[in-house]
Amino acid sequence: MEFSSKSAALPSLACACLVVGVFEDGKLTEPARLLDQASRGHLAKLVKSGAFAGRSGQSLMLFQIPSVSAERVLLIGLGAEKEFNLRVYRKVVDKSVRALLDGGVTEAALTLSMLSVPDADVYARARHAVECAGDAAYRFEQCKSKPDKHQTRLQKLDLLVSGREELRAAERGIGHGSAIAGGVALAKDLGNLPPNICTPGYLANEARKLGRGGKLKITVLEEAQMKKLGMGALLAVSQGSREPAKLIIMEYRGGVKGAKPQVLVGKGITFDSGGISIKPSAAMDEMKFDMCGAASVFGTLKAAMQMQLKLNLVGVVPTSENLPDGNAVKPADIVKTLSGQTVEILNTDAEGRLILCDALTYAQRFKPAAIVDMATLTGACVVALGHVVSGLFGNDESLVKELWNAGEKADDRAWQLPLYEDYQEGLKSNFADFANVAGREGGAITAACYLSRFTKGMRWAHLDIAGTAWKSGADKGATGRPVPLLVQYLLDRA
Ligand code: BES
Ligand code: MN
Ligand code: ZN
């Protein structure tokens, strides 16, 4: 989809479809009022008839309004005016784009970007409109034998602004929004791909593809190299799989030479069967999404490159399958991690932390300004927080605050859970330095506690995205989260 910003007189703007908002109880927005005036009360009459009440998300497609040049006008309900905010704005952009696609519209102009939204300037309104439009228009069709011929493709969306002086900020918003939408789409694609295609080897090639523009330095460590380094935990997970594990490193140097990089680490389990501690078969297909942390690293790097962010950024992706096999790791096995600490693997289904711990230790060689890891780590996090916010943990309150703020700004929210020392004792092992699991209670926290043992002395935070990285049910699919949060975090540091 192509985006541009425009400042134009509304009734005379020639376009295929003009999207205008109406507040609850039929209160017309300024763009709607201008159309109403030109058409001598066409919209007011419609509202009065009860045909359109302006309920949040309501939509109505109109044709041939007198004295209005647009071929069609899409009315979109904004809800109560005093409750209008960035989140409602995003929701109505989403609804608008879905209604446009539903109506077979391929080009449209949006007046929603002209509305005043608390805490969102023109830049933010343009950027969020582009992000939401990209989200709403996303389709995953790579694995269909032929494309859906009934599917409309929105080709062009003009974002209208109130005056020429707003154009520059809107263009900047469109630029950032497109980069974020592109990153989100990449993360969704990788997440949605089936596990027989999206293997560790596939992800390694995807990294090489991303590096082709010459802006990334790509390194892929193979199992033999990892063995030499001493990554016993990561290799324990992959030993039951025919697909060799990889450790993918992507370095983006957009900042001054020698400046400490931000390091992003993403869990890349391309399929999690649980291993010998095998999962029940119901919904096991969803464990193809267990590489969504990795996908968010790819998506964020892609966006950072496109935005030419002035900072140094390193992505580290440990990737493996987790399968049972005659050679698979067993409950009670003890392995030595890259950090030198030994771990008793009491549950082979707690594999995410095993691949992450060696990646986190490895990441320290980059002397990071901060390390943030993203992982679909625990079902317990979904129980605690549902699908609305990601779990947020860290050993540095300022870093946690920065990530929390980024999530709010990007509308990709996270909520902090505690990492109190008291939770650590659950990981006690009689045979190794510690175990890879604690009891059932507080599972998201004890998983984070495990990771914290590999990040001592670093500024580190962890996002448990088990509830936010994908949706189940009729709309099953990856969400691309937390790419928006991560890009915002980087934007705020660049
Ligand atoms: N990938 C799963 C976590 C998960 C489960 C995410 C369900 C989303 C939905 C992870 O590898 C896992 O299996 N975690 C275990 C940990 C337990 C064995 C301590 C879990 O959550 O059950
Ligand atoms: Mn697991
Ligand atoms: Zn997993």
Coordinates of C-alpha atoms and ligand atoms in Angstrom, one line a residue:
M1 CA 0.0 0.0 0.0
E2 CA 1.2 3.5 -0.8
F3 CA 0.7 6.4 1.5
S4 CA 0.9 10.2 1.0
S5 CA -0.3 13.3 2.8
K6 CA -2.4 16.0 1.2
S7 CA -3.9 19.3 2.1
A8 CA -7.0 20.0 0.0
A9 CA -10.5 21.5 0.0
L10 CA -12.8 18.7 0.9
P11 CA -16.0 19.0 -1.1
S12 CA -14.0 19.5 -4.3
L13 CA -11.4 16.8 -3.6
A14 CA -11.7 14.2 -6.4
C15 CA -11.1 10.7 -5.1
A16 CA -12.6 7.3 -5.2
C17 CA -13.6 7.3 -1.5
L18 CA -13.4 9.9 1.2
V19 CA -13.5 8.6 4.8
V20 CA -15.1 11.1 7.3
G21 CA -15.8 10.7 11.0
V22 CA -19.0 11.3 12.9
F23 CA -19.1 11.4 16.7
E24 CA -21.8 9.7 18.8
D25 CA -25.3 11.3 18.7
G26 CA -24.6 12.4 15.1
K27 CA -22.1 15.2 15.9
L28 CA -20.3 15.9 12.7
T29 CA -16.5 16.4 12.6
E30 CA -15.3 19.4 10.8
P31 CA -14.6 17.5 7.5
A32 CA -18.1 16.0 7.7
R33 CA -19.5 19.4 8.4
L34 CA -17.9 20.8 5.2
L35 CA -19.4 18.0 3.1
D36 CA -22.8 18.6 4.8
Q37 CA -22.6 22.3 4.0
A38 CA -21.7 21.7 0.3
S39 CA -24.5 19.1 -0.1
R40 CA -27.1 21.3 1.7
G41 CA -27.5 19.1 4.7
H42 CA -27.3 15.7 3.2
L43 CA -25.3 14.2 6.1
A44 CA -27.4 16.0 8.8
K45 CA -30.5 14.6 7.3
L46 CA -29.0 11.1 7.3
V47 CA -28.1 11.3 10.9
K48 CA -31.5 12.7 11.8
S49 CA -33.2 9.7 10.1
G50 CA -31.4 7.4 12.5
A51 CA -29.4 5.7 9.7
F52 CA -26.1 6.6 11.3
A53 CA -25.5 7.3 14.9
G54 CA -21.8 7.6 15.1
R55 CA -21.3 4.6 17.4
S56 CA -17.6 3.8 17.7
G57 CA -16.6 1.6 14.7
Q58 CA -20.0 1.9 12.9
S59 CA -19.6 2.5 9.2
L60 CA -21.8 3.4 6.2
M61 CA -20.8 3.7 2.6
L62 CA -22.5 6.5 0.7
F63 CA -22.6 7.2 -3.1
Q64 CA -22.9 10.3 -5.1
I65 CA -23.5 13.0 -2.5
P66 CA -24.7 16.2 -4.1
S67 CA -21.9 18.8 -4.8
V68 CA -19.2 16.4 -3.4
S69 CA -16.5 15.4 -5.8
A70 CA -15.6 12.1 -4.2
E71 CA -17.3 9.2 -5.8
R72 CA -18.1 7.7 -2.4
V73 CA -18.0 8.8 1.2
L74 CA -17.4 6.3 4.0
L75 CA -18.9 7.5 7.2
I76 CA -17.2 6.1 10.2
G77 CA -18.5 6.3 13.8
L78 CA -16.0 7.7 16.4
G79 CA -18.0 7.2 19.6
A80 CA -18.3 9.8 22.3
E81 CA -16.3 13.0 21.5
K82 CA -14.9 13.3 25.1
E83 CA -13.7 9.7 25.1
F84 CA -11.9 10.1 21.7
N85 CA -8.2 9.3 22.2
L86 CA -5.3 7.6 20.4
R87 CA -6.6 4.1 21.1
V88 CA -10.1 4.9 19.7
Y89 CA -8.4 6.7 16.8
R90 CA -6.4 3.5 16.0
K91 CA -9.5 1.4 16.3
V92 CA -11.5 3.6 13.9
V93 CA -8.7 3.6 11.3
D94 CA -8.7 -0.1 11.5
K95 CA -12.5 -0.2 11.0
S96 CA -12.3 2.2 8.1
V97 CA -9.7 0.2 6.3
R98 CA -11.7 -3.0 6.8
A99 CA -14.9 -1.3 5.5
L100 CA -12.9 0.0 2.4
L101 CA -11.7 -3.5 1.6
D102 CA -15.1 -4.9 2.2
G103 CA -16.5 -2.3 -0.2
G104 CA -14.0 -3.1 -2.9
V105 CA -12.3 0.3 -2.7
T106 CA -8.7 0.4 -4.0
E107 CA -7.9 4.1 -3.4
A108 CA -9.1 6.4 -0.6
A109 CA -8.5 9.6 1.3
L110 CA -8.7 9.6 5.1
T111 CA -9.9 12.7 6.9
L112 CA -9.5 11.1 10.3
S113 CA -5.9 12.3 10.3
M114 CA -7.2 15.9 10.5
L115 CA -9.0 15.3 13.8
S116 CA -7.5 16.5 17.0
V117 CA -6.6 13.5 19.2
P118 CA -5.3 14.1 22.8
D119 CA -1.6 13.4 23.1
A120 CA -1.2 12.8 19.3
D121 CA 0.2 15.5 17.0
V122 CA 0.0 15.3 13.2
Y123 CA 3.2 13.1 13.1
A124 CA 1.6 10.6 15.5
R125 CA -1.7 10.6 13.8
A126 CA -0.2 9.9 10.4
R127 CA 2.1 7.3 11.8
H128 CA -0.6 5.4 13.7
A129 CA -2.9 5.6 10.7
V130 CA -0.3 3.9 8.5
E131 CA 0.5 1.3 11.1
C132 CA -3.2 0.4 11.6
A133 CA -3.9 0.4 7.9
G134 CA -1.0 -1.9 7.3
D135 CA -2.3 -4.2 10.1
A136 CA -5.9 -4.2 8.8
A137 CA -4.8 -4.9 5.2
Y138 CA -2.3 -7.6 6.0
R139 CA -3.0 -11.0 4.4
F140 CA -0.9 -14.2 4.6
E141 CA -1.4 -16.0 1.3
Q142 CA 2.1 -17.6 0.7
C143 CA 0.7 -21.1 1.3
K144 CA -2.5 -20.8 -0.6
S145 CA -2.5 -22.5 -4.0
K146 CA -4.0 -19.4 -5.6
P147 CA -4.8 -15.9 -4.3
D148 CA -8.3 -15.1 -3.2
K149 CA -9.8 -13.3 -6.2
H150 CA -12.5 -11.7 -4.1
Q151 CA -9.9 -10.0 -2.0
T152 CA -9.6 -6.2 -2.6
R153 CA -6.2 -4.7 -2.4
L154 CA -6.1 -1.2 -1.1
Q155 CA -3.4 0.4 -3.2
K156 CA -3.3 4.0 -2.1
L157 CA -4.3 5.8 1.0
D158 CA -4.1 9.6 1.2
L159 CA -3.9 11.1 4.7
L160 CA -5.4 14.5 4.7
V161 CA -4.0 17.2 6.9
S162 CA -5.5 20.6 7.9
G163 CA -2.9 22.9 6.3
R164 CA 0.2 22.9 4.2
E165 CA 2.3 23.6 7.2
E166 CA 1.4 20.2 8.6
L167 CA 2.6 18.2 5.6
R168 CA 6.2 17.8 6.7
A169 CA 5.3 16.3 10.0
A170 CA 2.7 14.1 8.4
E171 CA 5.3 12.8 5.9
R172 CA 7.7 12.0 8.7
G173 CA 4.9 10.1 10.4
I174 CA 4.1 8.2 7.2
G175 CA 7.8 7.3 6.9
H176 CA 8.0 5.9 10.4
G177 CA 4.6 4.3 10.1
S178 CA 5.6 2.5 6.9
A179 CA 8.8 1.2 8.5
I180 CA 7.0 -0.1 11.5
A181 CA 4.2 -1.6 9.4
G182 CA 6.9 -3.3 7.2
G183 CA 8.6 -4.7 10.3
V184 CA 5.3 -5.9 11.8
A185 CA 4.4 -7.6 8.4
L186 CA 7.7 -9.4 8.3
A187 CA 7.3 -10.6 11.9
K188 CA 3.8 -11.8 11.1
D189 CA 4.9 -13.6 7.9
L190 CA 7.7 -15.4 9.8
G191 CA 5.3 -16.3 12.6
N192 CA 2.6 -17.5 10.3
L193 CA 4.8 -19.7 8.1
P194 CA 4.4 -23.4 8.9
P195 CA 7.1 -25.1 10.9
N196 CA 8.1 -27.4 8.0
I197 CA 9.1 -24.3 6.1
C198 CA 10.2 -21.9 8.8
T199 CA 13.0 -24.0 10.3
P200 CA 16.2 -22.7 12.0
G201 CA 17.9 -22.9 8.6
Y202 CA 15.1 -20.9 7.0
L203 CA 15.5 -18.2 9.7
A204 CA 19.3 -18.1 9.1
N205 CA 18.6 -17.5 5.3
E206 CA 16.1 -14.9 6.2
A207 CA 18.8 -13.1 8.1
R208 CA 21.1 -13.3 5.1
K209 CA 18.3 -11.9 2.9
L210 CA 17.8 -9.0 5.3
G211 CA 21.6 -8.4 5.2
R212 CA 21.7 -8.2 1.4
G213 CA 21.2 -4.5 1.3
G214 CA 24.6 -4.3 2.9
K215 CA 23.4 -2.5 6.0
L216 CA 23.7 -5.6 8.3
K217 CA 26.5 -7.8 9.2
I218 CA 25.2 -11.4 9.5
T219 CA 26.9 -14.2 11.4
V220 CA 25.4 -17.6 11.8
L221 CA 27.0 -20.0 14.3
E222 CA 26.5 -23.7 13.5
E223 CA 26.2 -26.4 16.1
A224 CA 29.9 -27.3 15.9
Q225 CA 30.9 -23.8 16.7
M226 CA 28.4 -23.6 19.5
K227 CA 29.7 -26.8 20.9
K228 CA 33.2 -25.4 20.9
L229 CA 32.0 -22.3 22.7
G230 CA 30.3 -24.4 25.3
M231 CA 26.6 -23.7 24.7
G232 CA 25.4 -26.9 26.4
A233 CA 21.9 -25.6 27.2
L234 CA 21.1 -24.5 23.6
L235 CA 22.5 -27.7 22.2
A236 CA 20.5 -29.8 24.7
V237 CA 17.3 -28.5 23.1
S238 CA 18.3 -29.2 19.5
Q239 CA 19.8 -32.6 20.1
G240 CA 16.4 -34.3 19.6
S241 CA 15.8 -32.6 16.3
R242 CA 17.0 -33.4 12.7
E243 CA 17.2 -29.7 12.0
P244 CA 20.5 -28.2 13.2
A245 CA 20.2 -25.3 15.6
K246 CA 21.6 -21.9 14.6
L247 CA 22.7 -18.8 16.5
I248 CA 22.0 -15.9 14.2
I249 CA 23.7 -12.5 14.9
M250 CA 22.6 -9.4 12.9
E251 CA 24.6 -6.2 13.5
Y252 CA 23.3 -2.8 12.4
R253 CA 25.8 0.0 12.9
G254 CA 23.8 3.3 12.4
G255 CA 25.4 5.1 15.4
V256 CA 28.8 6.5 16.1
K257 CA 31.6 4.0 16.0
G258 CA 32.3 2.4 19.4
A259 CA 29.0 3.5 20.9
K260 CA 27.5 0.7 22.9
P261 CA 24.8 -1.2 21.0
Q262 CA 21.2 -2.0 22.0
V263 CA 21.0 -5.8 21.9
L264 CA 17.8 -7.6 21.1
V265 CA 17.6 -11.3 21.8
G266 CA 14.6 -13.3 20.5
K267 CA 13.5 -16.9 21.2
G268 CA 13.4 -18.8 18.0
I269 CA 11.8 -22.2 18.7
T270 CA 10.4 -23.0 15.3
F271 CA 8.3 -25.7 16.7
D272 CA 7.8 -26.6 20.4
S273 CA 6.4 -30.1 20.9
G274 CA 7.6 -30.0 24.5
G275 CA 10.2 -32.7 23.8
I276 CA 10.2 -35.7 26.0
S277 CA 8.0 -33.7 28.4
I278 CA 5.6 -33.7 25.5
K279 CA 2.6 -31.3 25.3
P280 CA -1.0 -32.4 24.9
S281 CA -2.0 -32.5 21.2
A282 CA -4.8 -30.0 21.5
A283 CA -3.7 -26.7 19.9
M284 CA -0.1 -28.0 19.5
D285 CA -0.1 -26.5 16.0
E286 CA 0.1 -23.1 17.7
M287 CA 3.6 -23.9 18.9
K288 CA 4.8 -22.9 15.4
F289 CA 4.5 -19.4 16.9
D290 CA 7.2 -20.2 19.4
M291 CA 9.6 -18.3 17.3
C292 CA 7.7 -15.0 17.5
G293 CA 10.4 -13.5 19.7
A294 CA 12.9 -14.1 17.0
A295 CA 10.4 -12.8 14.4
S296 CA 10.2 -9.5 16.4
V297 CA 14.0 -9.1 16.2
F298 CA 13.9 -9.5 12.4
G299 CA 11.0 -7.1 12.1
T300 CA 12.6 -4.5 14.4
L301 CA 15.9 -4.6 12.5
K302 CA 14.1 -4.2 9.2
A303 CA 12.3 -1.2 10.5
A304 CA 15.5 0.3 12.1
M305 CA 17.3 -0.1 8.7
Q306 CA 14.5 1.6 6.8
M307 CA 14.3 4.4 9.3
Q308 CA 18.1 4.7 9.3
L309 CA 18.1 5.0 13.0
K310 CA 21.2 6.6 14.4
L311 CA 22.2 4.0 16.8
N312 CA 24.0 0.7 17.0
L313 CA 21.8 -2.4 17.3
V314 CA 22.6 -6.1 17.5
G315 CA 20.0 -8.8 17.0
V316 CA 20.8 -12.3 18.5
V317 CA 18.5 -15.2 17.6
P318 CA 19.0 -18.6 19.1
T319 CA 16.9 -21.0 17.0
S320 CA 16.0 -24.7 17.2
E321 CA 13.2 -27.1 17.1
N322 CA 12.1 -28.9 20.4
L323 CA 11.2 -32.5 19.5
P324 CA 11.3 -35.9 21.2
D325 CA 13.7 -38.5 19.8
G326 CA 16.0 -41.3 20.9
N327 CA 18.7 -38.7 21.3
A328 CA 16.5 -36.0 22.9
V329 CA 17.4 -34.4 26.1
K330 CA 15.7 -36.1 29.1
P331 CA 14.2 -34.8 32.3
A332 CA 17.0 -35.1 34.9
D333 CA 19.8 -34.4 32.3
I334 CA 22.4 -31.9 33.5
V335 CA 24.1 -29.6 31.1
K336 CA 26.7 -26.9 31.3
T337 CA 25.7 -23.5 30.0
L338 CA 28.0 -21.1 28.2
S339 CA 28.1 -19.1 31.5
G340 CA 29.7 -22.1 33.2
Q341 CA 26.7 -22.6 35.4
T342 CA 25.2 -26.1 35.4
V343 CA 21.5 -26.7 34.9
E344 CA 19.3 -29.7 35.8
I345 CA 16.7 -30.0 33.0
L346 CA 13.7 -31.2 35.0
N347 CA 11.2 -30.4 32.2
T348 CA 12.2 -30.4 28.6
D349 CA 9.2 -28.2 27.7
A350 CA 10.9 -25.3 29.5
E351 CA 13.3 -25.1 26.5
G352 CA 13.0 -21.4 25.7
R353 CA 15.0 -20.4 28.7
L354 CA 17.6 -23.0 27.8
I355 CA 18.3 -21.5 24.3
L356 CA 18.0 -18.0 25.7
C357 CA 20.4 -18.4 28.5
D358 CA 23.3 -19.2 26.2
A359 CA 22.3 -16.4 23.8
L360 CA 22.2 -13.9 26.7
T361 CA 25.6 -14.9 27.8
Y362 CA 26.9 -14.7 24.2
A363 CA 25.2 -11.2 23.9
Q364 CA 27.4 -9.8 26.6
R365 CA 30.4 -9.8 24.2
F366 CA 28.9 -6.8 22.4
K367 CA 29.2 -4.7 25.6
P368 CA 25.5 -3.7 25.3
A369 CA 24.0 -0.5 26.5
A370 CA 21.0 -2.7 27.3
I371 CA 19.9 -6.2 26.5
V372 CA 16.2 -6.8 25.9
D373 CA 14.9 -10.4 25.2
M374 CA 11.5 -11.3 23.7
A375 CA 10.1 -14.8 24.2
T376 CA 6.9 -16.7 24.0
L377 CA 8.1 -18.1 27.2
T378 CA 5.3 -19.2 29.5
G379 CA 1.7 -20.2 29.5
A380 CA 1.7 -18.8 33.0
C381 CA 2.2 -15.3 31.6
V382 CA -1.0 -15.8 29.5
V383 CA -2.9 -16.8 32.7
A384 CA -1.6 -13.8 34.5
L385 CA -2.0 -11.1 31.9
G386 CA -4.2 -12.5 29.1
H387 CA -3.7 -11.3 25.5
V388 CA -3.7 -7.6 26.2
V389 CA -0.2 -6.7 27.5
S390 CA 3.1 -8.5 27.4
G391 CA 4.9 -9.4 30.6
L392 CA 7.8 -7.1 31.4
F393 CA 10.6 -7.9 33.7
G394 CA 14.1 -6.4 34.3
N395 CA 17.0 -5.9 36.6
D396 CA 17.1 -2.2 36.0
E397 CA 14.1 0.0 36.8
S398 CA 15.1 2.8 34.4
L399 CA 15.2 0.3 31.5
V400 CA 11.9 -1.2 32.5
K401 CA 10.4 2.3 32.6
E402 CA 11.7 3.1 29.1
L403 CA 10.2 -0.1 27.7
W404 CA 6.9 0.5 29.5
N405 CA 6.7 4.1 28.1
A406 CA 7.5 2.9 24.6
G407 CA 4.7 0.4 24.9
E408 CA 2.2 3.1 25.9
K409 CA 3.3 5.4 23.1
A410 CA 3.2 2.7 20.5
D411 CA 0.0 1.2 21.7
D412 CA 1.7 -2.1 22.2
R413 CA 1.6 -2.3 25.9
A414 CA 3.5 -4.2 28.5
W415 CA 3.1 -4.5 32.2
Q416 CA 5.8 -5.1 34.8
L417 CA 5.8 -8.3 37.0
P418 CA 8.1 -8.6 40.0
L419 CA 11.5 -10.2 40.0
Y420 CA 11.9 -10.3 43.8
E421 CA 14.7 -12.5 45.1
D422 CA 12.2 -14.6 47.0
Y423 CA 11.1 -16.2 43.8
Q424 CA 14.6 -17.5 43.0
E425 CA 14.5 -20.3 45.6
G426 CA 12.0 -22.4 43.5
L427 CA 14.8 -23.1 41.0
K428 CA 16.9 -25.0 43.6
S429 CA 18.4 -28.3 42.4
N430 CA 19.9 -31.1 44.5
F431 CA 22.2 -32.1 41.7
A432 CA 23.2 -29.0 39.6
D433 CA 23.7 -25.3 40.3
F434 CA 19.9 -24.9 39.7
A435 CA 17.0 -26.4 37.8
N436 CA 15.3 -25.1 34.6
V437 CA 11.8 -25.0 36.3
A438 CA 10.3 -24.2 39.6
G439 CA 6.7 -25.1 40.7
R440 CA 3.6 -24.2 38.8
E441 CA 2.8 -21.0 40.7
G442 CA 4.3 -17.8 39.4
G443 CA 5.6 -19.5 36.3
A444 CA 6.2 -16.4 34.3
I445 CA 8.2 -14.9 37.1
T446 CA 10.3 -18.0 37.9
A447 CA 11.1 -18.2 34.2
A448 CA 12.4 -14.6 34.3
C449 CA 14.3 -15.5 37.5
Y450 CA 16.1 -18.2 35.6
L451 CA 17.1 -15.8 32.8
S452 CA 18.2 -13.2 35.4
R453 CA 21.0 -15.6 36.4
F454 CA 22.6 -15.1 33.0
T455 CA 22.4 -11.3 32.9
K456 CA 24.1 -10.3 36.2
G457 CA 25.9 -6.9 35.8
M458 CA 24.1 -6.1 32.6
R459 CA 21.1 -3.7 32.0
W460 CA 18.6 -6.4 31.1
A461 CA 14.9 -6.6 30.5
H462 CA 12.7 -9.5 29.3
L463 CA 9.3 -9.4 27.5
D464 CA 7.2 -12.5 27.9
I465 CA 5.0 -12.3 24.7
A466 CA 3.3 -15.7 25.0
G467 CA -0.1 -14.0 25.2
T468 CA 0.5 -11.1 22.7
A469 CA 2.5 -12.5 19.8
W470 CA -0.4 -14.4 18.2
K471 CA -4.1 -14.8 18.2
S472 CA -6.0 -18.1 18.4
G473 CA -9.5 -18.9 17.1
A474 CA -11.1 -17.7 13.9
D475 CA -8.5 -14.9 13.5
K476 CA -5.6 -17.3 14.2
G477 CA -2.3 -15.6 13.3
A478 CA 0.7 -13.8 14.4
T479 CA 0.3 -10.2 15.5
G480 CA 3.7 -8.8 14.9
R481 CA 4.0 -7.7 18.5
P482 CA 6.2 -6.4 20.1
V483 CA 7.8 -4.8 17.0
P484 CA 5.9 -1.4 17.6
L485 CA 7.1 -1.3 21.2
L486 CA 10.7 -2.1 20.3
V487 CA 10.9 0.4 17.5
Q488 CA 9.5 3.1 19.7
Y489 CA 12.1 2.2 22.4
L490 CA 14.8 2.5 19.8
L491 CA 13.4 5.8 18.4
D492 CA 13.5 7.2 21.9
R493 CA 17.2 6.3 22.2
A494 CA 18.3 7.3 18.7
Ligands
BES1 N1 6.4 -22.1 24.3 C1 5.9 -22.4 25.6 C2 5.1 -21.4 26.3 C3 3.7 -21.2 25.8 C4 2.7 -22.1 26.2 C5 3.4 -20.1 25.1 C6 1.4 -21.9 25.8 C7 2.0 -19.9 24.7 C8 1.1 -20.8 25.0 C9 7.1 -22.8 26.5 O1 8.2 -23.3 25.9 C10 6.6 -23.8 27.5 O2 6.3 -24.8 27.1 N2 6.6 -23.4 28.8 C11 6.1 -24.2 29.8 C12 7.0 -24.0 31.0 C13 6.8 -25.0 32.1 C14 7.2 -26.4 31.6 C15 7.6 -24.6 33.3 C16 4.7 -23.8 30.1 O3 4.4 -22.6 30.1 O4 3.9 -24.7 30.4
MN2 MN 8.1 -25.5 25.8
ZN3 ZN 8.5 -22.9 23.9

